[in-house]
mmCIF file of C-alpha atoms in Angstrom:
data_model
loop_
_atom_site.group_PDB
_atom_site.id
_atom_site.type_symbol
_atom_site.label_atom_id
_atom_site.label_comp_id
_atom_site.label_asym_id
_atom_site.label_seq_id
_atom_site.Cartn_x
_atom_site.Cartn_y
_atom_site.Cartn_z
ATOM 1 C CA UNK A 4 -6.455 -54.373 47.602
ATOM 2 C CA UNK A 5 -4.489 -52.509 49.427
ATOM 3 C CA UNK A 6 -5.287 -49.017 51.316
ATOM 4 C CA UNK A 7 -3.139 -47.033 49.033
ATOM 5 C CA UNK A 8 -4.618 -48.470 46.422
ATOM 6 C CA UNK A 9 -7.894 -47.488 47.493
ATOM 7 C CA UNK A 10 -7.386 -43.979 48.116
ATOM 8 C CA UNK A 11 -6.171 -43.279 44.374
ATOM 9 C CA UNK A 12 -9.576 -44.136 43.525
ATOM 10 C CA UNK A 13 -11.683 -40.779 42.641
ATOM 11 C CA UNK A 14 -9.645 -37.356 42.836
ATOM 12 C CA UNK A 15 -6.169 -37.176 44.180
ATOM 13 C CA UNK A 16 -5.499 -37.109 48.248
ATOM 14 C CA UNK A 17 -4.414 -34.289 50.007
ATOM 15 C CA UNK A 18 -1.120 -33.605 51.010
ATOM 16 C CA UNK A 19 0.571 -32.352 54.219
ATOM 17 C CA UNK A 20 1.478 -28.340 53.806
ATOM 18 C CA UNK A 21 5.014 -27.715 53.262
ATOM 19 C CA UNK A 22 7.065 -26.482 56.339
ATOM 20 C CA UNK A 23 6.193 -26.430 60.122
ATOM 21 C CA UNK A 24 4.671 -29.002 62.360
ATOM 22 C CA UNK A 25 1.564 -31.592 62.039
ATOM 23 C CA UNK A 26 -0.710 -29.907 64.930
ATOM 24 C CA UNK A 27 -3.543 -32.528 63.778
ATOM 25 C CA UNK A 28 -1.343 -35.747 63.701
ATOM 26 C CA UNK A 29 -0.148 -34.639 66.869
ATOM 27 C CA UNK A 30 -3.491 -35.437 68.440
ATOM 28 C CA UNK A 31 -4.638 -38.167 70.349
ATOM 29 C CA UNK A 32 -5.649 -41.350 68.524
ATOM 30 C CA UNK A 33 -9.340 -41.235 70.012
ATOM 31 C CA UNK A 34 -9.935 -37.728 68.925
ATOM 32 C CA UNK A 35 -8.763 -38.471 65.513
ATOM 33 C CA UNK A 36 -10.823 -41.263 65.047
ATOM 34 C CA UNK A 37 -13.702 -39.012 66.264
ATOM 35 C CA UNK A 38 -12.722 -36.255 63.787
ATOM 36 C CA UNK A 39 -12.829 -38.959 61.084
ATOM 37 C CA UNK A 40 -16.212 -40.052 61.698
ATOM 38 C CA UNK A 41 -17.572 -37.017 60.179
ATOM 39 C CA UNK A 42 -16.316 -37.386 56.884
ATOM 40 C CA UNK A 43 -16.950 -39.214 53.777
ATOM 41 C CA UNK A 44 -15.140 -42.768 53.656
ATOM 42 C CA UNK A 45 -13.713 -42.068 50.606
ATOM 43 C CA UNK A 46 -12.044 -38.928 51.822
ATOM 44 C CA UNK A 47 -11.152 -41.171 55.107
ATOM 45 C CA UNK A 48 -9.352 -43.708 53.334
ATOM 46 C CA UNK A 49 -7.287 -41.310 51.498
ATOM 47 C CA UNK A 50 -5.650 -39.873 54.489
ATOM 48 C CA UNK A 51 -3.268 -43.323 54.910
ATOM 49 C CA UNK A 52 -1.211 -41.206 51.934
ATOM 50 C CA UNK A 53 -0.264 -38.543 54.746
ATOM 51 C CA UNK A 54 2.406 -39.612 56.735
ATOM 52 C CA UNK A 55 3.487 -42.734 58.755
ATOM 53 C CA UNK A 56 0.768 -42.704 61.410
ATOM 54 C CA UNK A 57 -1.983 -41.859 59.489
ATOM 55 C CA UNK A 58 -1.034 -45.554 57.118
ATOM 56 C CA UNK A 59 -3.409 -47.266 59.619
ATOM 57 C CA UNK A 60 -5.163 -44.705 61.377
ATOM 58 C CA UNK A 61 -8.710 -45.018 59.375
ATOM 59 C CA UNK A 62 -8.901 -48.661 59.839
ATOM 60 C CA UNK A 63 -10.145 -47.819 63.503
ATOM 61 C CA UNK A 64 -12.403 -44.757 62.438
ATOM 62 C CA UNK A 65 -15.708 -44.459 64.881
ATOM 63 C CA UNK A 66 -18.162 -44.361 61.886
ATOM 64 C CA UNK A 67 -18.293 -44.754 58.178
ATOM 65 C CA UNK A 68 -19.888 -42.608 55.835
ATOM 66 C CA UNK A 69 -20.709 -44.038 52.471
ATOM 67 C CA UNK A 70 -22.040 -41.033 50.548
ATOM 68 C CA UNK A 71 -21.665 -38.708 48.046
ATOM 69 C CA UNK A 72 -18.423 -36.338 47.828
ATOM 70 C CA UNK A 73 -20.222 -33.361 49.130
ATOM 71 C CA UNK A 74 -20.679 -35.652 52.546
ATOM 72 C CA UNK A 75 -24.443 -35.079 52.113
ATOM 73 C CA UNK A 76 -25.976 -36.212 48.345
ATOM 74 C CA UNK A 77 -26.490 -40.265 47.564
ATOM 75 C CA UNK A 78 -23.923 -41.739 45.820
ATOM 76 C CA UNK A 79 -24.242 -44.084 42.711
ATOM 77 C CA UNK A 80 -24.361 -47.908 44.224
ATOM 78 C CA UNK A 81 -22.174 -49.307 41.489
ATOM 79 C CA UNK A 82 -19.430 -46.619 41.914
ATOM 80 C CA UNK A 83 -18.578 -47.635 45.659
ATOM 81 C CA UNK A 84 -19.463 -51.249 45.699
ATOM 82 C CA UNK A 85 -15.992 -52.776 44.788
ATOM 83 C CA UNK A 86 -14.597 -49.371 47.560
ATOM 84 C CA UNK A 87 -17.161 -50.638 49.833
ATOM 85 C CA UNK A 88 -15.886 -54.295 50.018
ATOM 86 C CA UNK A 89 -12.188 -53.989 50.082
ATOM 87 C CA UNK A 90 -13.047 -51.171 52.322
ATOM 88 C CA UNK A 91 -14.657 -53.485 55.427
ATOM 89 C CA UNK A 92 -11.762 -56.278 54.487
ATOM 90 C CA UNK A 93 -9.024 -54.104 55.468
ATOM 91 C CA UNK A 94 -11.073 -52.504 57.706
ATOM 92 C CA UNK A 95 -11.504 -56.372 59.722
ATOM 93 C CA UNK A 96 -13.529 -56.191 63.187
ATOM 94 C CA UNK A 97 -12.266 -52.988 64.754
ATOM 95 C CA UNK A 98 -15.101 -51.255 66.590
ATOM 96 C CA UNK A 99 -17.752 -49.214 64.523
ATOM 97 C CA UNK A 100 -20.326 -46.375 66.275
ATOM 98 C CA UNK A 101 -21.694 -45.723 62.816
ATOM 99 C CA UNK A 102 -22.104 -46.989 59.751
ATOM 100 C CA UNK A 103 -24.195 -44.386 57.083
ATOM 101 C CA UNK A 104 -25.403 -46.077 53.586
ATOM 102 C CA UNK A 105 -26.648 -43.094 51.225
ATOM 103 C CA UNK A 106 -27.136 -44.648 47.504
ATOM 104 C CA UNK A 107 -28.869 -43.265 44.558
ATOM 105 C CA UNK A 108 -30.047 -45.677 40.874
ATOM 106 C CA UNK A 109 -32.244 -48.697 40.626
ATOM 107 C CA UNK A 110 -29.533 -51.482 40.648
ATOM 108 C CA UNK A 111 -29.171 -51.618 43.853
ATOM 109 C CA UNK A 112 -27.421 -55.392 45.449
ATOM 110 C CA UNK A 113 -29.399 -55.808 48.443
ATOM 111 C CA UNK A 114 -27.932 -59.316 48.883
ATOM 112 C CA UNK A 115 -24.412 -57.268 49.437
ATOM 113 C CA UNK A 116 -25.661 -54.627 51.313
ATOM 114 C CA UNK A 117 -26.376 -57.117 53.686
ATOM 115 C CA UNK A 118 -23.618 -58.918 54.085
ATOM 116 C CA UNK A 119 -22.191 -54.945 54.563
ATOM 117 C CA UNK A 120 -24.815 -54.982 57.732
ATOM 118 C CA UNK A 121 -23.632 -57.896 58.879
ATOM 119 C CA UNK A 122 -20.394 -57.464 59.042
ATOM 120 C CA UNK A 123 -20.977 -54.024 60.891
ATOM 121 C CA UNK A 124 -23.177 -55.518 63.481
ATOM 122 C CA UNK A 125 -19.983 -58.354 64.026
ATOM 123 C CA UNK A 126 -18.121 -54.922 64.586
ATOM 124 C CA UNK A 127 -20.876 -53.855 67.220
ATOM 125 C CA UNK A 128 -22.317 -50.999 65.198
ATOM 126 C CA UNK A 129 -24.599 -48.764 67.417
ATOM 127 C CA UNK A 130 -26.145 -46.401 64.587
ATOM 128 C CA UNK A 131 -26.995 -47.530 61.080
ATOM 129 C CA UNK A 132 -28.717 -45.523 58.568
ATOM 130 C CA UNK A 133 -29.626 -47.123 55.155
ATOM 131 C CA UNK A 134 -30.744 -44.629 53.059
ATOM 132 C CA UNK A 135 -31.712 -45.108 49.344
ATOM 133 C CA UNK A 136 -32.984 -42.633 46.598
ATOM 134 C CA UNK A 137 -34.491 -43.268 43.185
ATOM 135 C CA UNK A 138 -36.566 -46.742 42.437
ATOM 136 C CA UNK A 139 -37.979 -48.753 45.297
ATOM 137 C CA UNK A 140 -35.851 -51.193 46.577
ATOM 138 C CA UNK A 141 -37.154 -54.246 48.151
ATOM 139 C CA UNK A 142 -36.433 -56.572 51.251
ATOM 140 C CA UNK A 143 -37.596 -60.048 49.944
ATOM 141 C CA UNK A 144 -39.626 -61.796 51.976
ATOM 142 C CA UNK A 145 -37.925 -63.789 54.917
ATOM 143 C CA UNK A 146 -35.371 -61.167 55.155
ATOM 144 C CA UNK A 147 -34.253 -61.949 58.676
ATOM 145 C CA UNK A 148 -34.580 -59.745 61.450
ATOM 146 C CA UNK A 149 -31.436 -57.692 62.795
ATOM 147 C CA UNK A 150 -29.503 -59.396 65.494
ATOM 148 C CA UNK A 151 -27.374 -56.670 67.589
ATOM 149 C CA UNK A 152 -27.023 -56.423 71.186
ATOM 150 C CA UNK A 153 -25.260 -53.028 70.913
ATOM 151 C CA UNK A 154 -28.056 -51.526 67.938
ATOM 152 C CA UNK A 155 -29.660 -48.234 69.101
ATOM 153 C CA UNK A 156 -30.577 -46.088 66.464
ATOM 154 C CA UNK A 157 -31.956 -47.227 63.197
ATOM 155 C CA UNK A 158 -32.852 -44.980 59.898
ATOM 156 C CA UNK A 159 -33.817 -46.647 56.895
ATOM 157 C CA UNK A 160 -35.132 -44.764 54.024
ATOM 158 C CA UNK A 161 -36.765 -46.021 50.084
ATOM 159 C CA UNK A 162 -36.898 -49.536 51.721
ATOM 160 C CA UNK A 163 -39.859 -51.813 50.963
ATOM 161 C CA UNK A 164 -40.593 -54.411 52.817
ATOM 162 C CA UNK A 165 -42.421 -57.589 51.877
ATOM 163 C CA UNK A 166 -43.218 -59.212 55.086
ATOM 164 C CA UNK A 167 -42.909 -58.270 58.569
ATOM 165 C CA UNK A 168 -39.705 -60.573 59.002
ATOM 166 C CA UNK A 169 -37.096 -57.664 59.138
ATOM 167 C CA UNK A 170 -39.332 -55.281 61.417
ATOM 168 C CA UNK A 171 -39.236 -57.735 64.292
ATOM 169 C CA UNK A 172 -36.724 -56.278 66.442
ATOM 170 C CA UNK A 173 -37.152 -58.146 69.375
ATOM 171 C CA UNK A 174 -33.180 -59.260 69.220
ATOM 172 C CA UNK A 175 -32.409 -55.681 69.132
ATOM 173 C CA UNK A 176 -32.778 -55.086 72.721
ATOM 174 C CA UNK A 177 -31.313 -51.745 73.034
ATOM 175 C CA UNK A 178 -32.538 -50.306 70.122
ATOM 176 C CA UNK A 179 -34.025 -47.048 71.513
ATOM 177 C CA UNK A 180 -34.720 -45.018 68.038
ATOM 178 C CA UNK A 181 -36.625 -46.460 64.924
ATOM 179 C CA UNK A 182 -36.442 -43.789 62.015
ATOM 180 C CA UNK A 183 -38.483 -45.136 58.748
ATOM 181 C CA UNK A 184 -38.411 -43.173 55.822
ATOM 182 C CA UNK A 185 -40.891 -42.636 52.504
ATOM 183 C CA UNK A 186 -40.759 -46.574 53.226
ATOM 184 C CA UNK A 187 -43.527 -48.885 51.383
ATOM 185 C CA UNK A 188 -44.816 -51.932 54.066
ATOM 186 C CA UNK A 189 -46.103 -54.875 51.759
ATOM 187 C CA UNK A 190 -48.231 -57.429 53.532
ATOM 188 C CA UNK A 191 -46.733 -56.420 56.832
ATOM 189 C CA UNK A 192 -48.664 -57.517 59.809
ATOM 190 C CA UNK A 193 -46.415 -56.001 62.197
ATOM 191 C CA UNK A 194 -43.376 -53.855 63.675
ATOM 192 C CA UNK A 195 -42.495 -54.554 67.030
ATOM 193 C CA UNK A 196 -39.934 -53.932 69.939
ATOM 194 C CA UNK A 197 -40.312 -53.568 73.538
ATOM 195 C CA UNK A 198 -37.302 -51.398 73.995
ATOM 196 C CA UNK A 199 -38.380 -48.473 71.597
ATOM 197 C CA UNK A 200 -38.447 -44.668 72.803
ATOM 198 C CA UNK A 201 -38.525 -42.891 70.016
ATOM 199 C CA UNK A 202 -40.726 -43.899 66.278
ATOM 200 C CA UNK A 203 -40.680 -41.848 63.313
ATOM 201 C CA UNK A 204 -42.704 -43.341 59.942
ATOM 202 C CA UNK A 205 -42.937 -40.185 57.223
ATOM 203 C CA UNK A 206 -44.420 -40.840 54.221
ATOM 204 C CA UNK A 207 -45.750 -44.661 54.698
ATOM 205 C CA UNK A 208 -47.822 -46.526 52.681
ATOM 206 C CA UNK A 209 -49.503 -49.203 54.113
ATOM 207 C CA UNK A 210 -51.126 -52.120 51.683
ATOM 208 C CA UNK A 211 -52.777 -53.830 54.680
ATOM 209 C CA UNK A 212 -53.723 -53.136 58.342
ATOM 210 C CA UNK A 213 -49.952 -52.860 60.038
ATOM 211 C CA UNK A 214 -50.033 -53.100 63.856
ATOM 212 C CA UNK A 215 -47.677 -51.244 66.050
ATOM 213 C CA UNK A 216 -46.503 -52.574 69.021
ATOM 214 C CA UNK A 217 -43.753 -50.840 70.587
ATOM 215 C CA UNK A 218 -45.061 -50.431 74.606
ATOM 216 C CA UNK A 219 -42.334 -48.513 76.147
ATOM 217 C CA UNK A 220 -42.858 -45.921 73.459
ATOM 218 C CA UNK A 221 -42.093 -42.188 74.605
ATOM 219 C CA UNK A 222 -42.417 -40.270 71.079
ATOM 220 C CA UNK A 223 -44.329 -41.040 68.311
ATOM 221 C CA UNK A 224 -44.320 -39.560 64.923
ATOM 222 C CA UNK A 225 -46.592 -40.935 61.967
ATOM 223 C CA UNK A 226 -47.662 -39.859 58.566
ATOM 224 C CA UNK A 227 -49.609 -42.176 56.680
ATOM 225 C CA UNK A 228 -49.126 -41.071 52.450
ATOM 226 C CA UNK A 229 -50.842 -43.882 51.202
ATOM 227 C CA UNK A 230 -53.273 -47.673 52.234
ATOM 228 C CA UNK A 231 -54.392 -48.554 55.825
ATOM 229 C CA UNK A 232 -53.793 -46.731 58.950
ATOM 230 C CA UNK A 233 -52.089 -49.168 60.832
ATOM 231 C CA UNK A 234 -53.328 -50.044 64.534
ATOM 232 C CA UNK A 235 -51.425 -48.432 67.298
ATOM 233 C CA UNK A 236 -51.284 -50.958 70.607
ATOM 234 C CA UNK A 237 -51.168 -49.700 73.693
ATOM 235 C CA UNK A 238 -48.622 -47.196 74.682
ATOM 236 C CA UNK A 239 -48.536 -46.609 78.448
ATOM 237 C CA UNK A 240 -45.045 -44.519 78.446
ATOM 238 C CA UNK A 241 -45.898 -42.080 75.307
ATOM 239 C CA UNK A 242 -44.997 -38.467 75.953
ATOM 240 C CA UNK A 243 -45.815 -36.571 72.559
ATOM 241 C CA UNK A 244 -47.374 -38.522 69.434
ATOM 242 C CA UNK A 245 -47.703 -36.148 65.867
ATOM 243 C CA UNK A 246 -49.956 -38.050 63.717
ATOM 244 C CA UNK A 247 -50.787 -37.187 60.347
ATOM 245 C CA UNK A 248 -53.083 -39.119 57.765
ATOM 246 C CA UNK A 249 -52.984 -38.109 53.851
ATOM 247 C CA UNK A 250 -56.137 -37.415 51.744
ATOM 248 C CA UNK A 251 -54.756 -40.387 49.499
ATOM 249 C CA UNK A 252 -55.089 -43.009 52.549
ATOM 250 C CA UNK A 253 -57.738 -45.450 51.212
ATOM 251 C CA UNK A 254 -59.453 -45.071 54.519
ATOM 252 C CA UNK A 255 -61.655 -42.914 53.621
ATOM 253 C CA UNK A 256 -65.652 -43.035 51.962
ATOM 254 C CA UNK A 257 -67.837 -39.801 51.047
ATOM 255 C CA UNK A 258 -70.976 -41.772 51.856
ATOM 256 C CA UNK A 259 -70.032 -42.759 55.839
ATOM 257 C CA UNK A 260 -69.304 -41.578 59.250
ATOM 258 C CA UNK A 261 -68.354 -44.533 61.188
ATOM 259 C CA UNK A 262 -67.047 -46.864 58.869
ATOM 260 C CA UNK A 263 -69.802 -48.738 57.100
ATOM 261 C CA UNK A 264 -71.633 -47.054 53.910
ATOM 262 C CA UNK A 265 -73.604 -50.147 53.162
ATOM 263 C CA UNK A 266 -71.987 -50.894 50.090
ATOM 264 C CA UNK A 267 -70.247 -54.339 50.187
ATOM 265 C CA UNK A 268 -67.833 -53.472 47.221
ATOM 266 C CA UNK A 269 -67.033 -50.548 48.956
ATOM 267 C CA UNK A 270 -62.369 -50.455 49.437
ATOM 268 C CA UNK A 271 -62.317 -47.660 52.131
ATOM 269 C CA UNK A 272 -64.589 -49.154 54.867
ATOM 270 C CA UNK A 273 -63.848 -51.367 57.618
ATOM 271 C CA UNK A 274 -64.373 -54.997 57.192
ATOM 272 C CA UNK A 275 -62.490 -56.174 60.043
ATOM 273 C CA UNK A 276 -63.918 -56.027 63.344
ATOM 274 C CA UNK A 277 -64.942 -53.148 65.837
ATOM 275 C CA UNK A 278 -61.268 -52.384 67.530
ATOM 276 C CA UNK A 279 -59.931 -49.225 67.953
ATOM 277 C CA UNK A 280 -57.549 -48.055 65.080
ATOM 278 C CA UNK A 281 -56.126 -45.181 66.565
ATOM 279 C CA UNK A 282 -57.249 -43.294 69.350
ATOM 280 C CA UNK A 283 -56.868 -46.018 71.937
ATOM 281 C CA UNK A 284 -53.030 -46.515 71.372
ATOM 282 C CA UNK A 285 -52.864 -42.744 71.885
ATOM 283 C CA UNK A 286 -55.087 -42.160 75.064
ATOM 284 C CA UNK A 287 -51.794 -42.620 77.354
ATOM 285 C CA UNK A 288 -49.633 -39.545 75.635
ATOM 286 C CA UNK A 289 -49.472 -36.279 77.302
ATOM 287 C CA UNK A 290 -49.463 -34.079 74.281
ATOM 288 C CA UNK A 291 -50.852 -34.738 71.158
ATOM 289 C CA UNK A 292 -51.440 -33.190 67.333
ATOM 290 C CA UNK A 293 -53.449 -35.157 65.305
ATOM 291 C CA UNK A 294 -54.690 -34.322 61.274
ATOM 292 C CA UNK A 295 -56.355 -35.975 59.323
ATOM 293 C CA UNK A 296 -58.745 -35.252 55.925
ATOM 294 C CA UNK A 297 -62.552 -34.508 56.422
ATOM 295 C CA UNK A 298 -63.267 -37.756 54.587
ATOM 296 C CA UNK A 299 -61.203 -39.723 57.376
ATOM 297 C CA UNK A 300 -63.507 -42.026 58.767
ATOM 298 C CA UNK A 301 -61.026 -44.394 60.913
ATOM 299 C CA UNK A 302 -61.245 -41.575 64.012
ATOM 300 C CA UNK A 303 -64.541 -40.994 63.721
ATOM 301 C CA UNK A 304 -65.378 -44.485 64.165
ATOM 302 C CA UNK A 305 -62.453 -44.678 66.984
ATOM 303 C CA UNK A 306 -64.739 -41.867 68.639
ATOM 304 C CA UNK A 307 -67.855 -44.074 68.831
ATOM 305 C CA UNK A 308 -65.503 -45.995 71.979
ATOM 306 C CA UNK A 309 -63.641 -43.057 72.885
ATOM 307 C CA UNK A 310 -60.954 -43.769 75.277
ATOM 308 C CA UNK A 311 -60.390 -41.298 77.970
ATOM 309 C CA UNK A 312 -57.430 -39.300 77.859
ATOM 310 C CA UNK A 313 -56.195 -39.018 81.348
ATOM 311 C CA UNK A 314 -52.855 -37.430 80.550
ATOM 312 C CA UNK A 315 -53.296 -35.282 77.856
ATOM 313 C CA UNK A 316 -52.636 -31.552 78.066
ATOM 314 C CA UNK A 317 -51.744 -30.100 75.199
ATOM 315 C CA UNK A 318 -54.022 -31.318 72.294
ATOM 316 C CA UNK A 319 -53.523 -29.652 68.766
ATOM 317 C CA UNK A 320 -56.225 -30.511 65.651
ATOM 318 C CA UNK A 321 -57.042 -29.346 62.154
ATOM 319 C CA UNK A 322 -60.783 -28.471 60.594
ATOM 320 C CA UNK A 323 -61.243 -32.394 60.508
ATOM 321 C CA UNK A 324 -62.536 -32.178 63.984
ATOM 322 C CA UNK A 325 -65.157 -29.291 63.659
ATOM 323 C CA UNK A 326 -66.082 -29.621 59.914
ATOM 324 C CA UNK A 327 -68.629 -30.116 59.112
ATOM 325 C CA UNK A 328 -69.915 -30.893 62.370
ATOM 326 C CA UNK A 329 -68.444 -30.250 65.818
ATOM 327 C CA UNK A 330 -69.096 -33.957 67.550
ATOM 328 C CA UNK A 331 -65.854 -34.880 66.860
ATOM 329 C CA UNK A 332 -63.992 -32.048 68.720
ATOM 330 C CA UNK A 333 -67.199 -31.903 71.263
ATOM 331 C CA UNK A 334 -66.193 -36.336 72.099
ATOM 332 C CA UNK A 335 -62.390 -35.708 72.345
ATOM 333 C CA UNK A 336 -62.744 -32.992 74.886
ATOM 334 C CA UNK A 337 -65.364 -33.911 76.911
ATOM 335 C CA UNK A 338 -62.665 -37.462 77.184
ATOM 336 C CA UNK A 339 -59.670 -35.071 78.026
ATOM 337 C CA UNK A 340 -60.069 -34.023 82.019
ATOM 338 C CA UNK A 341 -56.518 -32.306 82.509
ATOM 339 C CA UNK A 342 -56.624 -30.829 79.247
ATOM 340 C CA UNK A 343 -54.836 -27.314 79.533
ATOM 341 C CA UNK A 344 -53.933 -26.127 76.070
ATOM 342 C CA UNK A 345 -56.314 -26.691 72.930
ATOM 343 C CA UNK A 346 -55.019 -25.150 68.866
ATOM 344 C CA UNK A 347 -56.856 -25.558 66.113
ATOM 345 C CA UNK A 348 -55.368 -25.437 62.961
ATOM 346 C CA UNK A 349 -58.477 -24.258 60.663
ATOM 347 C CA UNK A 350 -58.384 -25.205 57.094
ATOM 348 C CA UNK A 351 -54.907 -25.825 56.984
ATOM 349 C CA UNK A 352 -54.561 -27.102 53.792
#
């Protein structure tokens, strides 16, 4: 298919205004490009209709932006998938600094989507961003792990994932930025990379104990929405870490402290082993907020070995830590010695 043939698909193209110079075709290839990386690839696409140099000019666009008309909502996977294909085809090898996936609907190809991956790591992609709204939508187990030299920000969002295959991203060596999104991690033992800065999980749910190993971490963000709080490994390099653990993590027991009510049948306490969950992955950060419900458990029983925060200076905590006893907050300062700012955020539900 050809490009003019794909820009008469959806509403008509712009045209040129009538009468006096083109300002904006006058500019530099390289600047064009950049301006094009902003917008929608449909819109993109439909610019070969302008004149003579712009018949070629998107082929080499920085980034790609497969989204919605407004540049920001999801757009339907079915309506772009036949755009998306001839789209790369034409589009052959040239170099790509960003590729954005934003679908909405249930029907989702993931097969094709990643042969669309594929082809933009062959094009030396350096930000992706998969983003998907609506029904879950799975990577099957075995989904193999991103290969990418050149990768070094990743955003996925609706993804679950199956295994812990895909989250290995020790081939991604200068991946730097790991964004995961209201994502669902199904029998996943692991995420891992040593070249990591920068880890945001919001809205996770966790089906089993998940360890994180990323050792040159700087930032770390975590919510947990749902499951097991997943292990944090040691990270020596960590600046700030903003952890937050839901009411619905299962986690949690009424009739314990520590971890152990006694009761054999019992989901939410510990059956495996006497390592640190949480605490100990975070003793090396210099600031730190850290939430969690009353019935939480998992830090309490993290407290019983408390690590000793030799970094830590600004240290910000909810009514978990003081209600409805003050041993909690009493342990984490008396393990804090260059503490200089404490905020407690009482009852802040």
């Amino acid at each position: 298919m050809s490009a003019a043939k794909i820009a008469r698909r959806g509403s008509p193209p712009a045209t040129p205004a009538s009468g006096g110079d083109d300002h904006v075709g006058a500019l530099p290839d390289a600047l064009l490009h950049h301006i094009l990386s902003f917008l929608p690839a449909q819109q993109v696409v439909r610019t070969c209709v302008l004149a003579r140099r712009w018949l070629d000019l998107w082929k080499s666009s920085s980034g790609l932006r497969v989204v919605g008309a407004d540049g920001k909502e999801p757009v339907r996977f079915e309506d772009v998938r036949v755009f998306v294909d001839n789209l790369l085809l034409l589009r052959g090898c040239s170099p790509l600094e960003t590729l954005e996936l934003t679908f909405s609907g249930g029907s989702i190809d993931m097969l094709r989507v990643r042969l669309w991956i594929r082809h933009a790591m062959l094009c030396k992609v350096r930000v992706l961003l998969l983003k998907i709204s609506g029904a879950p939508t799975w990577f099957q187990q075995g989904e193999p792990a991103l290969v990418s030299e050149h990768l070094t920000r990743l955003v996925l969002r609706g993804i679950v994932f199956n295994d812990d295959d895909f989250l290995d991203f020790s081939r991604c060596p200068s991946l730097q930025d790991l964004n995961l999104m209201i994502c669902s991690f199904e029998n996943t033992r692991r995420i891992s990379s040593k070249s990591l800065k920068h880890l945001v999980i919001m809205g996770a749910s966790f089906s089993s104990r998940t360890r994180i190993d990323a050792p040159n971490l700087e930032c770390l963000q975590l919510q947990v929405h749902w499951g097991r709080i997943p292990v944090l490994e040691k990270m020596p390099s960590l600046v700030l870490a903003i952890v937050n653990v839901d009411s619905s993590c299962l986690d949690t027991c009424s009739r314990a402290n520590y971890g152990d009510c006694g009761d054999e049948s019992c989901r939410g306490c510990i059956q495996d082993g006497s390592s640190s969950v949480l605490l100990q992955g975070l003793s090396e950060t210099q600031a730190l907020v850290l939430t969690a419900t009353t019935r939480m458990y998992v830090i309490r029983r993290d407290l019983k070995r408390c690590p000793t925060f030799r970094q830590l200076k600004t240290l910000v905590l909810n009514e978990y830590w003081c209600v409805p006893d003050i041993h909690p907050l009493k342990c984490i300062l008396e393990h804090s010695p260059v503490l200089e700012a404490l905020c407690l955020l009482l009852f802040s539900q």
